[in-house]
Amino acid sequence: MSYVLNPGSEVSGVNEYSFIERQYMPEVASPSVTEYSCDVLVVGCGFAGLHAAVTAKKAGADVIVVDKGKPGYSGLSPFAQGASYFLPEYEDRQACLTAAQRGGEYIANLKWYEIWMNESAKVVEENREFGFMESYPTAKESGYWDEWNPVGYRREFLSLMRQGRWMEVLEKYEIPVVDHTMFVDVTLNEGRISGGVGFHVKSATPVVFRCKAVCMCTGTGSMKPTGYPTSEDTFDGEYICMNLGLSVVGKEFDDFHQTASFAPGNYFYNNTWEYTENMNGAGIGVTMDSMDEYLFKRTRSKSVFRLQSVLEGLEPVDGTEWQSAFTGATTIFEGKQEKGDPRKNGYRRSRERVRDIFGAAPGMNSQLSCGVFCGWDDTEGKTAVPGLYVAGNGIYGSQINGAIFNMQTNHPCCSIMGNHAGAAAAEYVKDMPLPAQESEQVRSIIDEIMAPTKRNKGVDPNLVVEKLRNIMIDAGVHIVKSEKALTAALMQVEIIRDRMIPMLIGRTGHDLRICLEAKHKCLSAEMKLRANLFRTESRGMHYREDYPCHDDENWLCHVGVYKDEDGQIKCRKIDIPDEWKGDLSLPHEKRYVVMFPNEAETLDIPEEKIYKLNDARRKGGAGGAE
């Protein structure tokens, strides 16, 4: 069966059904190869995907990478601002685990945190060998800061940027790359992975893959507003895995990326140098001081501040103010810590423009916590579907960070997960014949891809994406949540799901990509809203105004979101090991040293017992009440 896009009617040389984008998109020929076979197919090639591919290749597997964009440029690959790792010479490992346990508010996966402590320094060294960890003069040193000239700065140091080195690594290991190809779904043979189908976005040409195993490294997702520079991140892998009957955890916890109240759609305005100076030196060696600073002062105080900014309002800001940025301890390969220029040594610049509104990335679920639940004993990303592995941000539900984002586990942890998944997949495919692929499954997926081209009337997917963004970015959905606000949002999402998604229309490959992404975002929005409604307490980055207290009796667990046999989105509790829950005999104000608005009042905790952020003192390796 062949698939040809419906050209529509030509009026004055312009396709009358085309979107505006089509008028300046050049015609692109179909790729010369549209069918591939391999042992391990790696879907997505950020930090997790690159490491999965290289590790599987080193283990003897025949590997192919498929990426919706181009490795090094898609997803969050261009963003990574350094790399946090555990100093192996630091002796008090238990103190760090205690800090992670309390910082994650007692639902963090301590097994994976130990893996990060054991392997993060090694994987940062691997990334340095890949060419991702070099330094170059800062904007201040080069004079571009005083001129406020990020464009000139970027041009001068473009050859040192990390993005182009992704392909160099893949070429070194002779790993083929199928780029600008959106992977849409897997195929199964007797319940096991047999391959999958995608399409070349530039030409809207279907591409078929046969393989023995898939490493899903598709990254996180979000409903980012206009102006957020590092792509949209569209829940592709999450959508595929949900339809396979797998559970996703962590949907109720959000990241806290900021923008400015006077320029809410312009994230680049107050993060200019963060995106320009993106080769960040060696990284950050983690110590108890840096853990305490981040978990109990910086992250948690930001979490409380964003709630207060919604509940109480903000003072006027005209955009001229500057604020100091946390400089932190720096690094590493010399095996010691140094104080110094934070940009040159691997952390962020010494000052930044004021950012006072939280909610620049709704849906980016507390990085490295949200994703497919593989079981608390899993360390490989091995799903319940034989041959399917998950790794990295937003797709492997390790819950390493628990209820809050933790700087200690960013890109090195993605890389570690990629290494584990790649090794497990390579072992799985050994001595296995290539499974047969059912043509009916392939045709069904291609029909799904091409469905928007068969409609002469319908709904523009850009409209759907914008509607979802406006619903999900509302403060009552994203920050100060309540049953009323969440229910209202869910009703709107259900209308989009039932009435608009089935009517999506497109003509170009670009249109088809947006149609699929709109469908994926709609499912993710519903999952997120149902998880938020289900967890009737407040914890970490999840605050319910109508349930303002931590509730250990009922909610020391994770929320698994899944599809039932009728295709309905449901939620369930997934209990965690008792040893991760901390000392339940401690008074509430000792377990939760930073409380939510109205929590102390609701629980009748005297003011003198409440932890004060500005007077924070570390006790026993973690933040504690005075």
XYZ file of C-alpha atoms in Angstrom:
626
model
C 0.000 0.000 0.000
C 1.391 3.437 -0.936
C 0.616 6.674 0.863
C 0.568 9.967 -1.030
C -0.398 13.262 0.545
C -3.610 14.728 -0.821
C -2.431 17.824 -2.733
C -5.805 19.562 -2.557
C -6.838 22.151 -5.100
C -4.376 24.614 -6.513
C -5.468 28.247 -6.460
C -2.977 30.755 -7.865
C -0.195 28.281 -7.205
C -1.013 27.906 -3.503
C -2.562 24.837 -1.910
C -5.916 26.066 -0.568
C -5.821 23.582 2.322
C -2.256 24.351 3.423
C -1.361 26.073 6.655
C 0.739 29.211 6.617
C 3.868 27.181 7.333
C 3.436 25.279 4.055
C 3.887 28.425 1.975
C 7.558 28.755 2.922
C 8.452 25.093 3.464
C 10.509 23.741 0.539
C 9.634 20.465 -1.119
C 11.771 17.675 0.346
C 12.383 14.351 -1.344
C 11.630 11.121 0.466
C 14.660 9.508 2.127
C 16.420 6.867 0.068
C 15.993 4.250 2.825
C 12.639 3.721 4.541
C 13.106 0.265 6.081
C 15.684 -0.613 8.731
C 16.659 -3.696 10.742
C 18.829 -3.886 13.870
C 19.195 -5.547 17.246
C 18.513 -2.473 19.400
C 16.623 0.616 18.271
C 17.268 3.706 20.410
C 14.445 6.244 20.169
C 15.606 9.753 21.023
C 19.247 10.764 21.402
C 19.780 13.139 24.274
C 22.130 12.190 27.102
C 20.216 8.987 27.895
C 19.833 7.936 24.262
C 23.458 8.586 23.367
C 24.729 6.533 26.292
C 22.220 3.752 25.620
C 23.335 3.555 21.995
C 27.072 3.590 22.721
C 26.803 1.100 25.583
C 24.695 -1.338 23.553
C 27.098 -1.018 20.627
C 30.107 -1.683 22.838
C 28.326 -4.805 24.125
C 28.147 -6.173 20.594
C 24.617 -5.211 19.553
C 23.735 -3.806 16.148
C 22.291 -0.378 17.030
C 20.313 2.278 15.161
C 19.305 5.677 16.554
C 16.117 7.449 15.449
C 15.634 11.085 16.459
C 12.763 13.469 15.744
C 15.293 16.239 15.233
C 19.035 15.742 15.106
C 21.173 14.324 17.939
C 22.660 17.156 19.968
C 20.014 19.662 18.951
C 16.649 18.145 19.868
C 14.879 18.117 23.224
C 16.893 19.425 26.160
C 20.286 18.416 24.768
C 21.234 22.051 23.982
C 20.307 23.197 27.472
C 22.454 21.190 29.890
C 24.198 23.654 32.210
C 26.884 21.497 33.707
C 26.836 18.190 35.496
C 26.463 17.341 39.169
C 28.223 14.299 40.517
C 29.022 12.723 43.862
C 32.545 13.136 45.193
C 33.745 9.568 45.766
C 36.177 10.688 48.469
C 33.328 12.105 50.541
C 32.959 9.631 53.402
C 29.542 10.242 54.910
C 27.386 8.573 52.268
C 24.578 7.987 54.737
C 24.351 11.697 55.488
C 23.887 12.399 51.774
C 21.227 9.700 51.515
C 19.446 11.218 54.516
C 19.500 14.638 52.865
C 18.127 13.150 49.632
C 15.450 11.290 51.590
C 14.288 14.405 53.393
C 14.736 16.648 50.372
C 12.525 14.317 48.307
C 10.003 14.435 51.169
C 10.282 10.704 51.931
C 9.161 9.292 48.591
C 12.532 9.456 46.787
C 13.975 6.254 45.324
C 17.091 5.811 47.467
C 18.214 2.766 45.478
C 18.643 4.936 42.406
C 20.199 7.705 44.485
C 22.900 5.265 45.578
C 23.466 4.287 41.948
C 23.954 7.961 41.148
C 26.455 8.305 44.009
C 28.366 5.255 42.792
C 28.480 6.070 39.079
C 28.061 9.825 38.544
C 31.765 10.757 38.649
C 32.555 8.028 36.126
C 29.806 9.055 33.735
C 30.828 12.729 33.910
C 34.283 11.573 32.866
C 32.679 9.689 29.955
C 30.913 12.883 28.893
C 34.175 14.783 29.125
C 35.765 12.214 26.778
C 32.813 12.722 24.413
C 33.742 16.421 24.308
C 30.776 17.718 26.288
C 32.574 19.221 29.270
C 35.015 21.789 27.907
C 35.284 25.366 29.128
C 35.898 28.584 27.242
C 36.095 32.248 28.330
C 32.994 33.594 29.996
C 30.943 36.423 28.535
C 32.342 38.709 31.238
C 35.940 37.801 30.399
C 35.292 38.298 26.682
C 33.670 41.711 27.024
C 30.329 40.579 25.653
C 28.599 40.888 29.018
C 29.242 44.634 29.330
C 28.111 45.110 25.735
C 25.094 42.832 26.365
C 25.849 41.045 23.128
C 24.913 37.347 23.444
C 24.716 36.948 19.660
C 28.318 38.082 19.158
C 29.477 35.914 22.017
C 27.776 32.829 20.614
C 29.206 33.414 17.153
C 32.767 33.675 18.447
C 32.580 30.407 20.384
C 30.200 28.481 18.119
C 32.876 25.960 17.160
C 33.238 24.952 20.807
C 29.543 24.316 21.354
C 28.582 20.828 22.449
C 25.729 20.132 19.990
C 27.785 19.107 16.973
C 29.798 16.601 18.958
C 26.812 14.294 19.376
C 27.135 13.146 15.773
C 30.903 12.838 16.116
C 30.429 10.310 18.921
C 27.845 8.317 16.960
C 30.054 8.287 13.875
C 33.034 7.148 15.944
C 31.087 4.097 17.103
C 29.568 3.570 13.625
C 26.002 3.929 14.869
C 23.591 4.866 12.035
C 21.238 7.784 12.710
C 17.787 8.193 11.196
C 17.236 11.879 11.882
C 14.226 14.177 11.476
C 12.084 11.078 11.868
C 9.293 10.923 14.427
C 8.862 7.479 15.985
C 5.119 6.912 16.402
C 4.587 3.429 17.842
C 6.124 0.019 18.470
C 5.033 -3.241 16.881
C 4.712 -6.468 18.869
C 5.031 -10.162 18.129
C 3.338 -12.358 20.765
C 3.637 -9.502 23.249
C 7.340 -8.854 22.548
C 8.941 -5.964 20.713
C 9.331 -6.625 17.000
C 10.022 -3.090 15.771
C 8.099 0.089 15.166
C 6.982 2.732 12.702
C 7.648 6.436 12.293
C 7.807 8.971 9.501
C 10.349 11.327 7.988
C 8.979 14.690 9.074
C 10.394 16.747 6.206
C 8.768 14.627 3.494
C 5.931 12.894 5.410
C 7.327 9.503 4.346
C 6.579 6.451 6.543
C 9.669 4.675 7.913
C 9.539 1.088 9.211
C 11.947 -0.419 11.755
C 12.440 -4.081 12.616
C 14.337 -4.821 15.807
C 14.615 -7.109 18.814
C 14.563 -4.393 21.497
C 13.716 -0.708 21.848
C 15.374 1.740 24.259
C 12.830 4.531 24.690
C 14.795 7.709 25.503
C 12.296 10.299 24.291
C 12.694 12.714 27.194
C 10.372 14.786 29.270
C 7.395 16.855 28.188
C 5.879 20.210 29.025
C 3.409 22.888 27.988
C 6.011 25.606 27.529
C 4.898 29.132 26.653
C 6.110 31.081 23.663
C 9.690 32.180 24.160
C 11.036 29.069 25.867
C 14.086 28.303 23.721
C 14.654 24.553 24.043
C 11.799 23.013 22.091
C 8.453 21.828 23.297
C 9.134 18.279 24.576
C 5.974 16.468 23.659
C 5.399 13.312 25.746
C 5.845 11.017 22.708
C 7.302 8.061 24.602
C 4.851 8.467 27.460
C 1.959 8.223 24.995
C 3.331 5.045 23.432
C 3.954 3.401 26.799
C 0.551 4.325 28.229
C -1.158 2.653 25.259
C 0.867 -0.487 25.978
C -0.812 -0.729 29.396
C 2.157 0.562 31.417
C 1.814 2.832 34.461
C 3.358 6.282 34.705
C 4.346 7.794 38.062
C 5.159 11.362 39.115
C 2.595 13.252 37.034
C 1.449 15.408 39.962
C 4.887 16.984 40.595
C 6.030 19.948 38.506
C 9.309 21.637 37.786
C 9.625 25.296 38.789
C 11.232 27.010 35.798
C 10.754 30.745 35.965
C 9.943 33.705 33.832
C 9.228 37.342 34.625
C 5.904 38.931 35.536
C 6.612 41.858 33.201
C 7.537 39.522 30.286
C 5.767 36.223 31.039
C 6.168 34.757 27.567
C 9.815 35.686 27.087
C 11.859 33.088 28.929
C 14.927 33.995 26.881
C 14.893 37.537 28.288
C 15.962 36.517 31.751
C 17.932 33.395 30.780
C 19.946 34.797 27.893
C 23.395 33.732 29.016
C 22.174 30.388 30.319
C 21.471 29.384 26.725
C 24.478 31.104 25.199
C 27.137 29.830 27.600
C 26.066 26.220 27.406
C 29.439 24.476 27.497
C 29.873 24.320 31.222
C 33.243 23.041 32.153
C 33.761 20.077 34.399
C 30.717 20.099 36.618
C 29.905 20.378 40.285
C 31.209 18.113 42.998
C 28.401 17.516 45.467
C 29.044 18.049 49.157
C 26.762 18.241 52.159
C 26.939 22.039 51.990
C 25.757 22.138 48.386
C 23.005 19.592 49.084
C 21.810 21.590 52.070
C 21.962 24.840 50.129
C 19.959 23.494 47.232
C 17.447 21.162 48.847
C 16.549 23.115 51.972
C 17.172 26.712 51.062
C 17.047 27.188 47.329
C 14.628 24.645 45.885
C 12.260 24.420 48.822
C 12.220 28.169 49.406
C 11.456 28.696 45.710
C 8.613 26.230 46.004
C 7.112 28.148 48.919
C 7.758 31.498 47.265
C 5.894 30.549 44.114
C 2.863 29.635 46.220
C 3.036 32.941 48.077
C 3.390 34.868 44.821
C 0.056 33.441 43.674
C -1.722 33.745 47.020
C -0.466 37.222 47.949
C 0.597 38.854 44.685
C 3.892 40.480 43.656
C 5.552 43.846 44.000
C 5.915 45.771 40.703
C 9.044 44.972 38.655
C 10.161 47.045 35.661
C 12.757 44.656 34.291
C 15.866 46.643 35.253
C 16.668 44.835 38.506
C 19.417 42.259 38.871
C 19.767 39.555 41.452
C 22.701 37.459 42.586
C 22.747 33.858 41.424
C 23.843 30.918 43.545
C 27.497 30.222 42.674
C 28.036 26.963 44.497
C 31.132 24.874 44.919
C 33.000 23.888 41.796
C 34.721 21.077 40.623
C 36.348 18.164 39.864
C 38.631 16.333 37.637
C 41.511 17.498 39.766
C 39.685 15.794 42.650
C 39.187 18.916 44.723
C 36.717 21.714 45.211
C 37.469 25.302 44.389
C 35.686 28.581 44.716
C 35.834 30.792 41.694
C 34.070 32.037 38.625
C 30.835 30.000 38.545
C 30.499 30.033 34.724
C 34.088 29.095 33.971
C 34.143 26.293 36.525
C 30.854 24.789 35.571
C 27.879 26.450 37.191
C 25.778 29.446 36.364
C 26.761 33.067 35.880
C 27.200 35.346 38.857
C 24.128 37.478 38.256
C 20.874 37.231 36.363
C 17.778 39.258 35.609
C 14.935 39.096 38.079
C 12.617 36.104 37.640
C 9.535 36.152 39.823
C 6.852 34.013 38.158
C 6.996 30.230 38.320
C 5.351 28.147 35.668
C 7.460 28.421 32.523
C 7.356 24.671 31.960
C 4.107 23.095 33.221
C 4.216 19.352 32.873
C 7.982 18.964 33.210
C 7.495 16.680 36.136
C 10.215 17.316 38.673
C 12.905 16.087 36.278
C 13.980 12.438 36.471
C 11.061 11.428 38.655
C 8.199 11.122 36.186
C 7.881 8.245 33.753
C 7.127 4.574 33.284
C 7.104 2.642 36.552
C 9.325 -0.438 36.256
C 9.288 -1.594 39.901
C 11.335 -0.558 42.908
C 13.902 -3.316 42.325
C 14.533 -2.289 38.722
C 17.836 -0.637 37.807
C 17.686 -1.222 34.036
C 14.531 0.526 32.863
C 13.067 -2.866 32.014
C 9.338 -2.499 31.387
C 6.604 -5.138 31.556
C 6.762 -5.383 27.732
C 9.612 -7.790 26.828
C 12.237 -5.968 24.797
C 11.123 -2.464 25.789
C 13.480 -0.421 27.976
C 13.143 3.191 29.143
C 15.880 5.616 30.184
C 16.270 9.257 31.093
C 14.272 12.320 31.910
C 10.492 12.096 31.809
C 10.256 8.538 30.483
C 11.838 6.347 33.187
C 9.842 6.746 36.417
C 12.752 6.146 38.763
C 11.369 8.697 41.254
C 14.967 9.359 42.264
C 14.038 12.901 43.287
C 10.769 12.024 44.978
C 8.498 15.032 45.204
C 10.925 17.825 44.274
C 13.630 18.640 41.734
C 17.138 17.946 43.010
C 20.168 19.364 41.205
C 22.290 16.406 42.249
C 20.788 14.039 39.699
C 20.492 15.897 36.399
C 22.335 14.964 33.217
C 24.786 12.440 34.681
C 21.793 10.493 35.978
C 20.238 10.470 32.487
C 23.552 9.175 31.179
C 23.725 6.468 33.854
C 20.196 5.335 33.028
C 21.139 5.184 29.356
C 24.156 3.023 30.173
C 22.029 0.628 32.230
C 19.242 0.359 29.647
C 21.670 -0.056 26.748
C 23.558 -2.835 28.532
C 20.316 -4.626 29.478
C 18.933 -4.381 25.940
C 22.163 -5.706 24.436
C 22.074 -8.672 26.798
C 18.392 -9.312 26.002
C 18.966 -9.531 22.230
C 21.932 -11.912 22.347
C 21.384 -15.067 20.263
C 17.795 -13.951 19.531
C 16.440 -14.183 15.982
C 14.831 -11.080 14.519
C 11.100 -11.340 15.318
C 8.569 -11.329 12.514
C 6.684 -8.056 12.084
C 2.984 -8.163 11.334
C 2.083 -6.077 8.287
C -1.338 -5.291 9.737
C 0.254 -3.507 12.710
C 2.494 -1.523 10.388
C -0.468 -0.475 8.204
C -2.469 0.537 11.260
C 0.272 2.861 12.532
C 0.771 4.403 9.087
C -2.980 4.993 8.872
C -2.803 6.824 12.218
C 0.043 9.006 10.953
C -1.703 9.878 7.708
C -5.257 10.282 9.037
C -5.101 14.123 9.135
C -4.317 14.216 5.405
C -7.592 12.437 4.585
C -9.785 15.201 6.012
C -10.735 18.233 3.921
C -12.103 19.989 6.994
C -11.009 19.788 10.588
C -9.066 21.430 13.416
C -5.637 23.044 13.128
C -3.303 21.225 15.580
C -1.621 24.525 16.474
C -4.952 25.665 17.916
C -5.176 22.516 20.038
C -1.632 22.950 21.371
C -2.351 26.574 22.284
C -5.615 25.662 24.021
C -3.885 22.975 26.070
C -1.074 25.354 26.996
C -3.535 28.003 28.191
C -5.441 25.450 30.284
C -2.401 23.840 31.885
C -0.406 26.997 32.605
C -3.145 28.455 34.798
C -1.972 28.956 38.384
C -4.955 27.005 39.715
C -3.778 23.982 37.760
C -0.029 24.343 38.021
C 0.792 26.058 41.333
C -2.018 26.623 43.836
C -4.254 23.679 43.013
C -7.777 22.899 44.164
C -10.466 20.409 43.276
C -12.553 23.145 41.680
C -9.772 24.450 39.421
C -8.501 20.985 38.486
C -11.976 19.682 37.702
C -12.728 22.695 35.509
C -9.486 22.156 33.608
C -10.169 18.434 33.224
C -13.569 19.130 31.679
C -11.945 21.392 29.080
C -9.277 18.808 28.277
C -11.935 16.101 27.887
C -13.763 18.281 25.359
C -10.530 18.707 23.385
C -9.924 14.939 23.611
C -13.409 13.996 22.409
C -14.175 16.722 19.868
C -10.947 18.201 18.534
C -8.340 15.429 18.542
C -10.399 13.216 16.169
C -10.681 16.163 13.738
C -7.004 17.173 13.478
C -6.074 18.114 9.928
C -2.744 18.539 8.151
C -1.071 18.293 4.775
C 2.722 18.478 5.275
C 5.009 16.332 7.365
C 5.403 19.313 9.677
C 1.614 19.411 10.122
C 1.485 15.685 10.841
C 4.136 16.023 13.528
C 2.140 18.738 15.278
C -1.048 16.664 14.983
C 0.587 13.742 16.777
C 2.178 16.000 19.378
C -1.197 17.619 20.070
C -2.676 14.156 20.652
C 0.179 13.240 22.991
C -0.126 16.484 24.925
C -3.845 16.041 25.363
C -3.373 12.593 26.909
C -0.608 13.896 29.166
C -2.766 16.821 30.317
C -5.548 14.444 31.286
C -3.110 12.165 33.108
C -1.632 15.094 35.011
C -4.969 16.531 36.054
C -6.272 13.170 37.255
C -3.084 12.561 39.265
C -3.374 16.021 40.834
C -6.966 15.345 41.808
C -6.094 11.896 43.147
C -3.319 13.025 45.548
C -5.367 14.800 48.211
C -2.448 16.256 50.158
C 0.448 18.656 49.593
C 4.004 17.379 49.094
C 7.097 18.778 47.375
C 6.145 20.475 44.116
C 2.479 19.532 44.549
C 0.363 21.954 46.596
C -3.391 21.543 47.087
C -4.939 24.655 48.607
C -7.837 22.503 49.827
C -5.419 19.916 51.332
C -2.485 22.091 52.516
C -0.742 19.487 54.716
C 1.644 16.589 54.227
C -0.361 13.441 54.942
C 2.017 10.603 55.836
C -0.745 8.246 56.848
C -2.260 8.131 53.372
C 0.282 9.454 50.890
C 3.769 8.064 51.531
C 3.457 6.450 48.132
C 3.522 7.206 44.443
C 0.571 7.742 42.154
C 0.473 5.433 39.164
C -1.578 6.623 36.188
C -2.713 3.985 33.712
C -5.370 3.045 31.159
C -7.929 0.441 32.157
C -9.373 -2.185 29.803
C -11.913 0.350 28.493
C -9.215 2.913 27.723
C -10.158 5.172 30.656
C -7.413 7.007 32.582
C -7.266 5.794 36.182
C -4.983 6.316 39.178
C -3.709 3.959 41.857
C -1.406 4.119 44.854
C 2.000 2.439 44.582
C 3.544 1.900 48.007
C 7.279 2.404 48.582
C 9.736 0.474 50.774
C 9.454 1.351 54.462
C 13.144 2.234 54.718
C 12.609 5.190 52.388
C 9.901 6.720 54.585
C 12.171 8.102 57.297
C 11.479 8.302 61.021
C 7.694 8.412 61.291
C 7.898 9.072 65.032
C 9.370 12.554 64.555
C 7.079 15.546 65.179
C 5.614 16.951 61.975
C 7.698 20.139 62.160
C 10.882 18.056 62.408
C 10.074 15.837 59.412
C 8.970 18.743 57.223
C 11.238 21.617 58.065
C 9.643 23.842 55.421
C 5.868 23.785 55.523
C 3.228 24.917 53.085
C 1.017 27.996 53.504
C -1.661 27.245 56.133
C -0.101 23.884 57.044
C 1.070 24.890 60.529
C -2.220 26.628 61.261
C -4.227 23.607 60.140
C -2.160 21.309 62.353
C -2.018 23.770 65.298
C 1.778 23.874 65.322
C 3.032 26.829 67.427
C 4.918 29.504 65.509
C 8.065 29.107 67.621
C 8.426 25.515 66.379
C 8.249 26.399 62.701
C 11.452 26.253 60.678
C 12.560 29.659 59.393
C 14.165 29.642 55.962
C 16.435 32.583 56.702
C 17.708 30.986 59.917
C 18.265 27.530 58.377
C 20.875 25.361 60.009
C 21.928 21.909 58.949
C 21.707 19.153 61.545
C 22.628 15.520 61.061
C 23.426 15.950 57.400
C 20.129 17.589 56.443
C 18.097 20.721 57.064
C 16.319 20.770 60.403
C 14.172 22.885 62.657
C 15.863 24.977 65.301
